[in-house]
XYZ file of C-alpha atoms in Angstrom:
660
model
C 126.767 89.391 46.806
C 130.504 90.179 47.424
C 132.821 88.699 49.982
C 134.066 91.560 52.237
C 137.436 91.495 53.891
C 138.002 93.426 57.121
C 140.236 96.501 57.092
C 143.270 94.634 58.440
C 143.043 92.000 55.756
C 142.244 94.498 53.052
C 145.431 96.432 53.821
C 147.603 93.311 54.131
C 150.515 93.405 51.632
C 149.656 89.896 50.548
C 146.243 91.129 49.430
C 147.646 93.429 46.779
C 146.679 92.490 43.234
C 149.343 90.789 41.331
C 151.494 92.914 39.026
C 153.181 91.916 35.800
C 153.929 93.747 32.610
C 153.375 92.670 29.043
C 156.752 90.845 29.222
C 155.636 88.638 32.190
C 157.464 85.325 31.379
C 155.032 83.031 33.185
C 155.925 80.609 35.956
C 159.100 81.511 37.870
C 162.226 80.259 36.149
C 164.812 81.257 38.791
C 163.596 79.197 41.658
C 165.131 78.372 45.016
C 164.548 75.500 47.409
C 161.585 76.158 49.670
C 160.864 74.837 53.161
C 163.958 72.658 53.346
C 163.566 72.164 57.086
C 160.324 70.257 56.696
C 161.846 67.972 54.073
C 164.613 67.191 56.542
C 162.000 66.511 59.209
C 160.216 64.098 56.909
C 163.458 62.256 56.200
C 164.145 62.118 59.940
C 160.580 60.709 60.378
C 161.363 57.958 57.925
C 164.678 57.151 59.619
C 162.990 56.950 63.029
C 160.268 54.712 61.567
C 162.912 52.423 60.101
C 164.681 52.241 63.494
C 161.367 51.387 65.218
C 160.717 48.756 62.547
C 164.113 47.111 63.148
C 163.391 47.064 66.855
C 160.002 45.319 66.584
C 161.376 42.928 63.910
C 164.163 41.885 66.321
C 167.095 43.256 64.284
C 167.968 45.848 67.001
C 167.498 44.747 70.620
C 165.573 47.110 72.881
C 164.423 46.815 76.493
C 161.266 48.863 76.006
C 159.809 46.990 72.995
C 159.724 43.214 72.564
C 160.134 41.804 69.041
C 156.917 40.700 67.436
C 155.928 37.730 65.276
C 153.119 38.235 62.729
C 152.230 34.572 62.934
C 150.878 35.302 66.336
C 148.154 37.396 64.592
C 147.396 34.871 61.824
C 147.821 31.381 63.297
C 145.190 29.649 65.368
C 145.148 28.622 69.003
C 144.857 25.094 70.317
C 142.689 24.094 73.289
C 145.633 24.614 75.617
C 146.068 28.234 74.530
C 149.224 27.577 72.450
C 149.614 29.472 69.226
C 150.280 26.989 66.429
C 153.709 27.294 64.879
C 154.822 29.956 67.439
C 154.836 28.523 70.959
C 157.594 25.976 71.614
C 155.210 23.146 72.452
C 153.694 23.287 68.914
C 156.439 25.122 66.989
C 156.496 22.355 64.294
C 152.679 22.412 63.813
C 151.540 25.649 62.176
C 147.967 24.554 61.134
C 144.858 24.506 63.247
C 142.347 21.661 62.880
C 139.047 21.751 64.818
C 137.426 18.739 66.460
C 133.636 18.354 66.776
C 131.907 19.804 69.831
C 129.953 17.155 71.705
C 127.575 19.769 73.174
C 126.489 21.335 69.859
C 127.391 18.460 67.512
C 129.172 20.976 65.259
C 132.753 21.849 64.305
C 134.801 24.521 65.835
C 134.930 23.975 69.601
C 138.319 22.312 70.137
C 141.389 23.316 68.136
C 144.383 21.014 67.687
C 147.684 22.052 66.030
C 148.701 19.865 63.063
C 151.561 20.028 60.555
C 149.277 19.859 57.510
C 145.614 20.060 56.647
C 143.862 16.838 55.430
C 142.879 17.222 51.786
C 140.326 14.380 51.554
C 138.032 12.326 53.749
C 139.669 9.303 55.294
C 137.696 7.367 57.918
C 140.793 5.398 58.992
C 142.995 8.416 59.785
C 142.316 10.563 62.845
C 143.332 13.811 64.597
C 143.124 13.694 68.357
C 143.865 15.919 71.313
C 147.350 15.702 72.776
C 146.493 13.153 75.417
C 145.560 10.475 72.889
C 147.768 8.770 70.387
C 146.078 9.479 67.051
C 147.698 6.449 65.295
C 145.208 3.588 64.995
C 145.613 0.328 63.149
C 142.890 0.248 60.498
C 143.112 -3.510 60.305
C 142.330 -3.940 64.018
C 138.611 -3.750 64.615
C 139.059 -3.046 68.350
C 141.412 -0.081 67.739
C 139.036 1.346 65.175
C 136.104 0.961 67.578
C 138.072 2.789 70.272
C 138.936 5.528 67.754
C 135.293 6.055 66.848
C 134.440 6.108 70.528
C 136.856 8.998 70.902
C 135.182 10.680 67.942
C 131.785 10.426 69.623
C 133.345 11.887 72.824
C 134.758 14.820 70.903
C 138.402 13.896 71.585
C 139.253 12.810 68.044
C 138.109 13.546 64.508
C 138.600 11.479 61.396
C 140.305 13.137 58.448
C 137.780 15.308 56.678
C 138.373 17.190 53.417
C 139.641 20.664 54.321
C 141.215 23.705 52.625
C 144.223 25.509 54.091
C 143.167 29.163 54.453
C 145.800 31.215 56.272
C 146.867 28.184 58.345
C 143.299 27.259 59.260
C 142.006 23.909 58.141
C 138.527 24.934 56.960
C 136.110 22.082 56.204
C 134.993 22.008 52.576
C 131.507 21.353 53.747
C 131.605 24.728 55.612
C 132.818 26.492 52.438
C 129.960 24.860 50.481
C 127.487 26.019 53.124
C 128.862 29.570 52.945
C 128.607 29.532 49.104
C 125.021 28.270 49.350
C 124.168 31.006 51.837
C 125.607 33.684 49.551
C 123.553 32.299 46.659
C 120.467 32.410 48.834
C 121.044 36.072 49.764
C 121.535 37.034 46.122
C 118.489 34.993 45.177
C 116.392 36.920 47.681
C 117.622 40.209 46.305
C 116.893 39.162 42.700
C 113.621 37.328 43.563
C 114.759 34.138 41.912
C 115.662 30.664 43.138
C 119.116 29.923 44.478
C 119.648 27.448 41.612
C 119.043 30.222 39.119
C 121.594 32.449 40.891
C 124.304 29.812 40.473
C 123.376 29.471 36.853
C 123.745 33.164 36.268
C 127.484 33.055 36.579
C 128.787 29.507 36.780
C 127.797 25.981 35.850
C 129.337 23.913 38.650
C 129.681 20.203 39.057
C 130.323 20.394 42.785
C 129.769 22.732 45.666
C 133.385 23.878 45.884
C 134.254 24.220 42.142
C 133.106 27.853 42.061
C 136.482 28.961 43.357
C 138.330 27.014 40.659
C 136.100 28.543 38.016
C 136.552 32.004 39.496
C 140.374 31.616 39.294
C 140.251 30.019 35.840
C 138.187 32.921 34.488
C 140.605 35.484 35.872
C 143.570 33.699 34.265
C 141.712 33.237 30.964
C 140.693 36.938 30.711
C 143.722 38.469 32.437
C 144.899 40.341 29.337
C 141.440 41.666 28.656
C 141.024 42.750 32.283
C 144.404 44.541 32.364
C 144.070 45.920 28.841
C 140.565 47.306 29.244
C 140.804 48.172 32.941
C 143.919 50.317 32.452
C 144.626 51.012 28.809
C 141.120 51.343 27.366
C 140.011 53.231 30.529
C 142.655 55.890 29.842
C 141.537 56.093 26.221
C 137.913 56.510 27.290
C 139.062 59.274 29.696
C 140.789 61.204 26.843
C 137.705 60.699 24.679
C 135.687 62.226 27.569
C 138.082 65.171 27.580
C 137.703 65.493 23.795
C 133.925 65.718 24.118
C 134.264 68.375 26.797
C 136.169 70.482 24.258
C 133.399 70.355 21.600
C 131.446 73.621 21.579
C 128.161 73.321 23.336
C 128.627 69.918 25.005
C 129.745 71.095 28.404
C 127.301 73.987 28.147
C 124.321 71.766 27.528
C 125.390 69.207 30.165
C 125.803 71.755 32.882
C 122.809 73.951 32.165
C 120.760 70.859 31.484
C 121.487 69.469 34.969
C 120.880 72.941 36.528
C 117.569 73.212 34.657
C 116.584 69.672 35.687
C 117.289 70.453 39.352
C 115.269 73.665 39.132
C 112.345 71.896 37.489
C 112.354 69.047 40.007
C 112.328 71.499 42.945
C 109.451 73.431 41.451
C 107.419 70.392 40.513
C 107.992 68.821 43.989
C 106.868 72.044 45.684
C 103.747 72.326 43.504
C 102.879 68.676 43.943
C 103.210 68.825 47.726
C 101.152 72.049 47.829
C 98.289 70.647 45.632
C 98.337 67.375 47.560
C 98.199 69.190 50.890
C 95.250 71.354 49.799
C 93.463 68.239 48.419
C 93.902 66.486 51.754
C 92.579 69.460 53.646
C 89.376 69.624 51.525
C 88.683 65.944 51.071
C 85.352 64.559 52.168
C 85.100 62.124 53.858
C 88.362 63.036 55.486
C 91.014 60.320 55.026
C 94.103 62.246 56.169
C 94.301 64.103 59.441
C 94.710 67.906 59.737
C 98.214 67.318 61.109
C 99.255 65.395 58.023
C 97.730 68.010 55.700
C 99.415 70.896 57.541
C 102.718 69.024 57.709
C 102.750 68.514 53.964
C 101.705 72.096 53.428
C 104.601 73.460 55.480
C 106.923 71.090 53.703
C 105.718 72.534 50.350
C 106.442 76.018 51.666
C 109.951 74.869 52.570
C 110.428 73.487 49.031
C 109.292 76.799 47.572
C 111.855 78.572 49.734
C 114.614 76.180 48.573
C 113.470 76.627 44.963
C 113.651 80.421 45.354
C 117.111 80.355 46.956
C 118.346 77.894 44.293
C 116.989 80.153 41.497
C 118.508 83.275 43.159
C 121.864 81.529 43.401
C 121.797 80.606 39.713
C 120.848 84.121 38.747
C 123.716 85.592 40.816
C 126.265 83.069 39.560
C 125.057 82.775 35.911
C 127.939 84.805 34.396
C 130.468 83.103 36.654
C 129.078 79.704 35.674
C 129.715 80.666 32.002
C 133.266 81.612 33.022
C 133.643 78.345 34.892
C 132.564 76.366 31.791
C 135.247 78.059 29.731
C 137.908 77.457 32.445
C 136.948 73.843 32.610
C 137.192 73.648 28.884
C 140.693 75.158 29.055
C 141.691 72.570 31.611
C 140.566 69.755 29.282
C 142.771 71.277 26.557
C 145.757 71.437 28.890
C 145.478 67.851 30.021
C 144.946 66.689 26.455
C 148.098 68.519 25.409
C 150.186 66.768 28.044
C 149.089 63.178 28.127
C 151.962 62.148 30.296
C 150.134 63.845 33.151
C 147.815 60.824 33.255
C 150.790 58.552 34.022
C 151.913 60.627 36.970
C 149.245 59.252 39.330
C 150.459 55.713 38.495
C 153.942 56.802 39.660
C 152.400 58.185 42.821
C 150.572 54.900 43.447
C 153.857 53.010 43.013
C 155.432 55.374 45.491
C 152.718 54.701 48.023
C 153.155 50.937 47.515
C 156.907 51.173 47.973
C 156.364 52.908 51.336
C 153.470 50.695 52.304
C 155.428 47.419 52.026
C 157.910 48.067 54.864
C 155.303 50.046 56.795
C 152.928 47.127 56.774
C 155.742 44.740 57.923
C 156.582 47.074 60.820
C 152.935 47.467 61.771
C 152.373 43.672 61.801
C 155.416 43.069 63.902
C 154.388 45.827 66.318
C 150.743 44.581 66.587
C 152.037 41.043 67.349
C 154.414 42.249 70.156
C 151.647 42.538 72.722
C 150.793 40.090 75.434
C 148.421 37.338 74.363
C 145.612 36.185 76.652
C 143.360 33.240 75.822
C 139.785 32.689 77.031
C 138.793 29.676 79.169
C 137.699 27.665 76.140
C 141.086 28.118 74.479
C 139.563 29.429 71.241
C 139.657 33.251 71.448
C 142.924 35.198 71.770
C 143.210 38.828 72.863
C 146.229 41.105 72.620
C 146.957 43.589 75.335
C 149.398 46.444 74.729
C 151.425 48.629 77.114
C 151.941 52.331 76.627
C 155.210 51.936 74.705
C 153.469 49.804 72.052
C 150.537 52.254 71.874
C 152.847 55.233 71.320
C 154.851 53.321 68.766
C 151.608 52.412 66.941
C 150.483 56.085 66.954
C 153.836 57.128 65.574
C 153.545 54.548 62.732
C 150.046 55.907 61.965
C 151.395 59.414 61.875
C 154.197 58.315 59.521
C 151.620 56.807 57.189
C 149.470 59.925 57.191
C 152.418 62.211 56.525
C 153.973 60.111 53.783
C 150.712 59.434 51.933
C 149.741 63.082 52.061
C 153.277 64.070 51.005
C 153.032 61.884 47.893
C 149.609 63.408 47.070
C 151.008 66.904 47.601
C 153.913 66.233 45.293
C 151.490 65.112 42.612
C 149.491 68.316 43.017
C 152.615 70.476 42.758
C 153.701 68.653 39.554
C 150.307 68.968 37.901
C 150.000 72.638 38.953
C 153.386 73.487 37.546
C 152.748 71.677 34.233
C 149.349 73.350 33.763
C 150.833 76.757 34.679
C 153.528 76.262 32.050
C 150.773 75.514 29.527
C 148.641 78.511 30.488
C 151.455 81.070 30.494
C 152.733 80.055 27.043
C 151.568 82.007 24.011
C 152.565 79.397 21.413
C 151.124 76.295 22.978
C 152.191 74.082 20.078
C 155.526 73.893 21.976
C 153.806 72.335 24.999
C 153.869 68.508 25.276
C 155.091 65.654 27.457
C 158.460 67.345 27.853
C 156.725 70.010 29.850
C 155.567 67.417 32.280
C 159.132 66.110 32.708
C 160.283 69.663 33.303
C 157.572 70.148 35.945
C 158.543 66.884 37.648
C 162.243 67.832 37.723
C 161.628 71.337 39.065
C 159.097 70.237 41.643
C 161.314 67.488 43.066
C 164.421 69.670 43.047
C 162.919 72.849 44.536
C 159.612 72.245 46.248
C 159.584 68.903 48.025
C 159.956 70.860 51.293
C 156.802 72.818 50.541
C 154.877 69.557 49.906
C 156.310 68.159 53.146
C 155.162 71.292 55.062
C 151.593 71.196 53.695
C 151.250 67.432 54.162
C 152.539 67.701 57.712
C 149.600 69.960 58.668
C 147.106 67.435 57.195
C 148.941 64.516 58.918
C 148.680 66.223 62.326
C 144.956 66.856 61.818
C 144.396 63.229 60.692
C 146.341 61.930 63.708
C 144.238 64.064 66.091
C 141.048 62.688 64.402
C 142.371 59.154 64.858
C 142.910 59.790 68.584
C 139.433 61.253 68.857
C 137.987 58.242 67.045
C 139.748 56.015 69.601
C 138.276 58.061 72.476
C 134.849 57.878 70.830
C 135.047 54.094 70.803
C 136.022 54.101 74.489
C 133.224 56.534 75.354
C 130.676 54.387 73.503
C 131.721 51.352 75.571
C 131.393 53.418 78.800
C 127.913 54.622 77.856
C 128.777 58.240 78.688
C 126.345 60.150 76.337
C 127.695 63.653 77.177
C 131.279 62.617 76.396
C 130.099 61.004 73.192
C 128.309 64.234 72.118
C 131.338 66.352 72.927
C 133.725 64.072 71.062
C 131.329 63.912 68.101
C 131.338 67.722 67.910
C 135.075 67.877 68.111
C 135.409 65.228 65.385
C 133.065 67.180 63.135
C 135.040 70.381 63.668
C 138.305 68.542 62.915
C 136.825 67.077 59.773
C 135.815 70.554 58.579
C 139.262 71.848 59.410
C 140.850 69.060 57.422
C 138.704 69.816 54.398
C 139.509 73.551 54.571
C 143.202 72.897 54.960
C 143.255 70.528 51.995
C 141.531 73.179 49.860
C 143.968 75.858 51.040
C 146.958 73.578 50.584
C 145.950 72.809 46.966
C 145.773 76.467 46.122
C 149.016 77.156 47.989
C 150.772 74.554 45.872
C 149.482 76.286 42.751
C 150.999 79.577 44.021
C 154.238 77.732 44.657
C 154.171 76.268 41.144
C 153.579 79.642 39.460
C 155.681 82.035 41.616
C 158.088 79.652 43.474
C 156.916 80.807 46.929
C 157.425 79.037 50.207
C 154.401 77.335 51.759
C 153.346 80.080 54.218
C 153.720 82.886 51.679
C 151.967 80.795 49.093
C 149.077 79.877 51.443
C 148.609 83.509 52.484
C 148.611 84.679 48.840
C 146.195 81.895 47.876
C 143.866 82.774 50.688
C 143.586 86.452 49.617
C 143.255 85.471 45.944
C 140.370 83.192 46.819
C 138.800 85.923 49.042
C 139.025 88.437 46.150
C 137.347 85.952 43.778
C 135.041 83.933 46.062
C 132.107 83.767 43.661
C 134.268 82.645 40.808
C 135.733 79.929 43.027
C 132.259 78.833 43.978
C 131.053 78.658 40.398
C 134.098 76.812 39.134
C 133.878 74.342 42.092
C 130.273 73.634 41.256
C 130.933 73.057 37.548
C 134.187 71.152 38.194
C 132.621 68.841 40.750
C 129.843 68.055 38.247
C 132.344 67.286 35.494
C 134.477 65.186 37.757
C 131.469 63.231 39.021
C 130.415 62.604 35.497
C 133.904 61.319 34.647
C 133.886 58.945 37.655
C 130.664 57.428 36.296
C 131.170 57.408 32.522
C 134.786 56.143 32.420
C 134.320 52.863 34.308
C 130.820 52.214 32.951
C 131.920 52.831 29.356
C 135.057 50.695 29.761
C 133.144 47.867 31.359
C 130.570 47.898 28.572
C 133.286 47.636 25.933
C 134.966 44.826 27.791
C 131.662 42.983 28.056
C 131.215 43.166 24.297
C 134.696 41.769 23.650
C 134.340 39.031 26.274
C 130.901 38.005 24.985
C 132.186 37.879 21.393
C 135.670 36.340 21.742
C 135.714 34.523 25.166
C 132.177 33.212 25.698
C 133.133 29.611 25.044
C 136.204 29.626 27.284
C 134.672 31.397 30.300
C 132.322 30.003 32.968
C 130.718 33.467 33.249
C 131.266 37.083 32.245
C 130.503 38.472 35.708
C 133.938 38.055 37.325
C 136.087 39.590 34.514
C 133.640 42.484 34.069
C 133.714 43.259 37.835
C 137.523 43.386 37.810
C 137.551 45.591 34.672
C 135.116 47.914 36.409
C 137.255 48.148 39.535
C 140.461 48.850 37.598
C 138.667 51.326 35.352
C 137.189 53.127 38.417
C 140.681 53.338 39.926
C 142.003 54.875 36.669
C 138.988 57.237 36.605
C 139.863 58.413 40.135
C 143.401 59.155 39.069
C 142.065 60.835 35.923
C 139.659 63.136 37.714
C 142.314 63.921 40.396
C 144.554 65.275 37.699
C 141.757 67.003 35.885
C 140.417 68.542 39.120
C 143.859 69.930 39.885
C 144.081 71.204 36.285
C 140.758 73.043 36.700
C 141.947 74.690 39.950
C 145.236 75.691 38.418
C 143.607 77.115 35.291
C 141.286 79.184 37.469
C 144.150 80.606 39.551
C 146.314 81.207 36.486
C 143.393 83.023 34.822
C 142.782 85.176 37.911
C 146.481 85.971 38.284
C 146.709 86.754 34.537
C 143.608 88.959 34.712
C 145.124 90.965 37.569
C 148.345 91.381 35.615
C 146.603 92.553 32.445
C 145.270 89.402 30.779
C 148.149 88.956 28.334
C 147.684 85.165 28.126
C 143.909 85.043 28.109
C 142.603 83.454 24.892
C 139.542 84.340 22.889
C 137.405 81.651 24.564
C 137.785 83.476 27.928
C 137.698 87.058 26.574
C 133.938 87.204 26.222
C 133.400 85.715 29.737
C 135.837 88.268 31.232
C 134.030 91.262 29.745
C 130.624 89.877 30.854
C 131.741 89.258 34.408
C 133.523 92.562 34.591
C 130.455 94.446 33.525
C 128.582 92.773 36.331
C 131.432 93.253 38.784
C 131.471 97.012 38.152
C 127.881 97.189 39.229
C 128.641 95.276 42.494
C 131.933 96.703 43.716
C 133.858 93.903 41.962
C 137.065 93.861 39.994
C 137.435 96.569 37.385
C 137.248 95.809 33.712
C 140.260 94.196 32.088
C 141.342 94.811 28.549
C 142.142 91.468 26.885
C 144.992 91.676 24.430
C 145.921 89.186 21.699
C 144.809 85.693 22.616
C 147.112 82.861 23.410
C 147.265 80.457 20.501
C 146.220 76.921 21.570
C 144.280 76.092 18.481
C 140.958 76.167 20.266
C 139.608 79.691 20.493
C 136.044 78.912 19.540
C 133.285 80.495 21.569
C 130.760 78.593 23.652
C 127.075 79.282 22.887
């Protein structure tokens, strides 16, 4: 089972095996700036986005785009169609207060703009529509009678206890009803009473105190939440890496899962077959012949899947062993450069720095459309002209490009740091300084390459967004043929995006090692993958399993430790342990995502470094990989693969033990 290139690709200069003598120094030291044009284009994109933002914010006047006002999106609408706090008639009244509907005897039919939300019930104070003076003398019985007549007519409403939520005066009674409804849903799921659900997390004295308790618990346990959700989660991640380095652990985990899948497939096939034959021979007959034959054919399908799965494992068995060793090397590399785990935090901060002005521009742009109000004066709709639509599409493209650029820079930095580690014989010299060196060289020389690769992904994502918009329109029109065509195109674009992300990642590794520009790196990466397709498949399978395990174990382990601490030290000061534990889990999961992102890139880089090193003579391959190389080479010689490679003295990383 060997991937075959056609003659043109086989003779392509980029498909030549890498060459390097015994004095190969490792990653390129004399680098030059790559793909500068695309970095300049990205900067121009940011400048244009800033100009657009200043226009929609009203800083720069423009005839084609009217300035927006985000309050038009947030604030409510009164019964005359005026936006509270925005339109001149109600510019001094930014809150919306709803009067009761006479037809349904419920709140929410007529909105009135007010300057503040009532905080408590007062039967002598009223809010009325604009045609009625809402000031009534509480000592005058006739005026109070008239006021209550207006209440019954739905033209006034006495002051009811409300909570200001984004300039909406929401009745506390409505919040209590929503809380009770949530309790009832949870109770149904847990098969207990709603009272018991409330008791699981909070002991409340009133219907609305749950929010106060929720906030109080967050403030009380904030240091535990941050400490465990971030700090302890990173420690758990490194402990996870440590266990991966222990001889036999990764071996048993991987082959244990493979064996379990094999056994489940076999047992399922046998069970379906025996059940089908039992149904066919039962007397009196309970199941029809169609059911028996259907289950029998399904068992045949399971036997086929079992056979294919077993064949795949037999073909890849040596490469899976190699993948285990490469994954183990990646864990050593990340453990040697702990600063790598901080880099995703810097990336996240970079995304947030961009996201703040981008969100402001997007809100102003979204609020610059024409507002139309329905006949009841309660529902507002924004309509946009072509200029606003194109501006919105451009903002979306800027977001895609910038976010992917930040991700790409992170991949280049990690790849360069890991390649420095791999191509160093004395790895005791490798540490956090290596990461700083990788950051410096990546940002100085290869930001253009990251901009080029991220531009391709941004274009694909923008096309997918346009297709998604067209799909929504097609669904409304009911055109089934158009929906099917757009769905197929969307699937193709999704596959293209995944392929390009994979190719980009490997191109960045080529750039990190050899200092190539994006196109040259992508071409070299493609042929390197094509020459080692089975190894790539095996490493991807093992790597995905290890990363998935990390996503599960890191947040679960961190949350369990936080629960023990909270139960021991904070049980008397908390209303419940549920809220702090949930926030710890969310933070720990975010840390786990960053952790596995770095580790996944480390695995891919180690694989490509290993393949490049093997083609150049294997001068940096350590003892842990030597056995796997000789085993895979023996098999490769029998299947037109890569010739045997003599492995010289191993690189010293202090961890040359053999896997079982």
